Coordinates of C-alpha atoms and ligand atoms in Angstrom, one line a residue:
M1 CA -36.1 -17.2 4.7
S2 CA -34.5 -14.5 6.8
D3 CA -36.5 -12.7 9.7
D4 CA -37.2 -9.0 9.3
C5 CA -36.0 -9.4 5.0
I6 CA -38.1 -7.1 3.0
F7 CA -37.6 -9.4 0.1
C8 CA -38.0 -12.6 1.9
S9 CA -41.5 -11.3 3.0
I10 CA -42.4 -10.1 -0.5
V11 CA -41.1 -14.1 -1.6
D12 CA -43.6 -15.0 0.7
G13 CA -46.5 -13.5 0.0
E14 CA -46.9 -11.1 3.1
I15 CA -45.8 -8.0 1.5
P16 CA -47.2 -7.1 -2.2
A17 CA -45.2 -6.5 -4.8
R18 CA -45.9 -5.9 -8.5
T19 CA -44.9 -9.3 -9.5
V20 CA -43.6 -9.9 -13.4
Y21 CA -41.8 -13.1 -13.5
E22 CA -41.9 -16.1 -11.3
T23 CA -39.8 -19.3 -11.1
D24 CA -39.1 -22.3 -8.4
E25 CA -35.9 -20.2 -7.9
V26 CA -36.3 -16.4 -8.7
L27 CA -38.7 -13.9 -8.0
A28 CA -38.8 -10.5 -10.2
F29 CA -40.5 -7.3 -9.4
L30 CA -41.2 -3.8 -10.0
D31 CA -38.7 -1.3 -7.9
A32 CA -41.4 0.5 -5.5
N33 CA -38.8 3.9 -6.0
P34 CA -37.9 3.3 -9.4
L35 CA -35.1 5.3 -11.1
A36 CA -37.0 4.6 -14.9
R37 CA -40.0 3.2 -16.7
G38 CA -40.2 -0.5 -15.8
H39 CA -36.9 -0.6 -13.0
T40 CA -37.3 -4.3 -12.1
L41 CA -35.4 -6.0 -9.3
V42 CA -34.5 -10.0 -9.9
I43 CA -34.1 -11.7 -6.7
P44 CA -33.4 -15.4 -6.0
K45 CA -35.9 -16.7 -3.8
T46 CA -33.8 -18.4 -1.1
H47 CA -32.3 -15.9 1.1
A48 CA -28.3 -14.8 0.4
E49 CA -27.4 -11.3 1.6
R50 CA -24.3 -11.0 -0.7
V51 CA -23.6 -12.1 -4.3
G52 CA -20.7 -14.3 -3.0
D53 CA -23.2 -16.2 -0.7
L54 CA -25.6 -17.6 -3.0
D55 CA -25.2 -21.5 -4.2
A56 CA -24.3 -22.6 -7.2
D57 CA -27.6 -23.2 -8.1
A58 CA -29.0 -20.1 -7.1
A59 CA -26.4 -17.6 -8.9
S60 CA -27.0 -19.5 -12.3
A61 CA -30.8 -19.4 -11.9
L62 CA -30.5 -15.3 -10.8
F63 CA -28.3 -14.7 -14.1
D64 CA -30.4 -17.0 -16.3
A65 CA -33.5 -14.8 -15.2
V66 CA -31.7 -11.7 -15.9
S67 CA -30.2 -12.7 -18.9
D68 CA -33.7 -13.9 -20.1
L69 CA -36.0 -10.2 -18.4
T70 CA -33.8 -7.6 -19.9
S71 CA -34.3 -6.8 -23.0
R72 CA -38.0 -8.4 -22.3
V73 CA -38.4 -5.6 -19.7
Q74 CA -36.9 -3.3 -22.0
D75 CA -39.4 -3.6 -25.0
A76 CA -42.0 -3.7 -22.8
V77 CA -41.6 -0.1 -22.1
D78 CA -40.0 1.1 -25.4
A79 CA -36.7 1.7 -24.1
D80 CA -33.3 1.6 -26.0
A81 CA -31.6 0.1 -23.5
A82 CA -30.5 -1.3 -20.1
N83 CA -28.5 -0.8 -17.1
V84 CA -27.8 -4.1 -15.4
G85 CA -26.5 -4.5 -12.1
I86 CA -26.2 -5.0 -8.6
N87 CA -25.0 -3.3 -5.1
D88 CA -23.1 -6.0 -3.2
G89 CA -22.5 -4.6 0.1
E90 CA -23.5 -1.6 2.4
A91 CA -20.4 0.5 0.8
A92 CA -21.4 0.0 -2.8
G93 CA -25.2 1.0 -1.5
Q94 CA -26.8 -2.4 -0.9
E95 CA -29.7 -0.9 1.3
V96 CA -31.6 -4.6 1.5
P97 CA -29.4 -7.4 2.4
H98 CA -31.4 -9.7 -0.1
V99 CA -28.9 -10.1 -3.3
H100 CA -30.9 -8.4 -5.9
A101 CA -30.3 -8.0 -9.3
H102 CA -31.1 -4.3 -10.8
V103 CA -33.0 -3.9 -14.3
V104 CA -33.1 -0.2 -15.7
P105 CA -34.4 0.6 -18.6
R106 CA -32.6 3.1 -20.3
F107 CA -33.7 6.3 -22.6
E108 CA -31.8 8.0 -25.4
G109 CA -31.5 12.3 -23.9
D110 CA -32.5 10.4 -20.4
G111 CA -30.1 12.2 -18.6
G112 CA -28.5 9.2 -16.7
A113 CA -24.8 7.8 -16.9
P114 CA -23.1 4.6 -17.8
I115 CA -22.3 2.7 -14.6
H116 CA -18.7 4.1 -14.8
A117 CA -20.5 6.7 -12.9
V118 CA -21.0 4.7 -9.4
A119 CA -17.4 4.0 -8.2
G120 CA -15.5 7.3 -6.5
K121 CA -12.5 9.2 -8.2
R122 CA -10.7 7.0 -10.5
P123 CA -7.4 5.5 -9.2
D124 CA -4.5 6.3 -11.2
L125 CA -2.5 3.3 -11.5
S126 CA 0.7 2.5 -13.3
D127 CA 1.8 -1.1 -15.3
D128 CA 3.3 -1.9 -11.9
E129 CA 0.6 -1.5 -10.2
L130 CA -1.7 -3.0 -12.5
D131 CA 0.2 -6.2 -13.2
G132 CA 0.5 -6.6 -9.3
I133 CA -3.2 -6.2 -8.8
A134 CA -4.0 -8.8 -11.5
E135 CA -1.5 -11.1 -9.7
E136 CA -3.5 -10.6 -6.6
V137 CA -6.9 -11.0 -7.9
A138 CA -6.1 -14.2 -10.0
A139 CA -4.5 -15.9 -6.7
A140 CA -7.4 -15.0 -4.6
I141 CA -9.6 -16.6 -7.2
D142 CA -7.2 -19.6 -7.5
V143 CA -8.3 -21.1 -4.4
Ligands
AMP1 P1 -30.2 -1.6 -3.1 O1 -30.1 -0.3 -2.7 O2 -29.5 -2.1 -4.1 O3 -30.4 -2.5 -1.7 O4 -31.7 -1.2 -3.7 C1 -32.8 -1.6 -2.9 C2 -33.9 -1.4 -4.0 O5 -35.0 -2.0 -3.7 C3 -34.3 0.1 -3.6 O6 -34.1 1.0 -5.7 C4 -36.0 0.6 -3.4 O7 -36.5 1.3 -4.0 C5 -36.5 -1.3 -3.9 N1 -37.4 -1.5 -2.5 C6 -37.2 -1.4 -1.5 N2 -38.4 -1.7 -0.9 C7 -39.4 -2.3 -1.9 C8 -40.2 -3.0 -1.9 N3 -41.0 -3.0 -0.7 N4 -41.0 -3.1 -3.0 C9 -40.2 -2.8 -4.4 N5 -38.5 -2.4 -4.2 C10 -38.4 -1.9 -2.7
ZN2 ZN1 -34.3 -12.0 2.4

């Protein structure tokens, strides 16, 4: 629990939410300002601001729930597909500093865009630059 965290307050029942799923580790509820019918947020019950702050148990519980819920949410609102995404950090558009996965149902012809539309202008990278980036990322992961 973090003071002043709106999603911790929802977990604690201090703020109401339209809960659709709950386990010991995870809570899912409808987004209050939905991008589509059925737009659902899935959160770990323990406070963590960024994806990298989740411990292994919370991370797997969160992804298990997302995996389990996505098709069910989609079916419940008769959607054709869904986008699943996390805004991880302020520069990526994260407004609530408690990790949450968005499950956004999508409908044929809804006028929306794929997740590729979230970033800015695409960089124009040479093969050498891509090789260098792959090395840097691999080295950062291999700690
Ligand atoms: P993000 O920009 O990824 O941090 O998204 C935060 C999301 O939380 C937005 O889609 C908001 O509509 C949603 N939201 C904020 N407050 C509440 C709330 N009290 N209940 C449900 N959804 C909320
Ligand atoms: Zn919180």
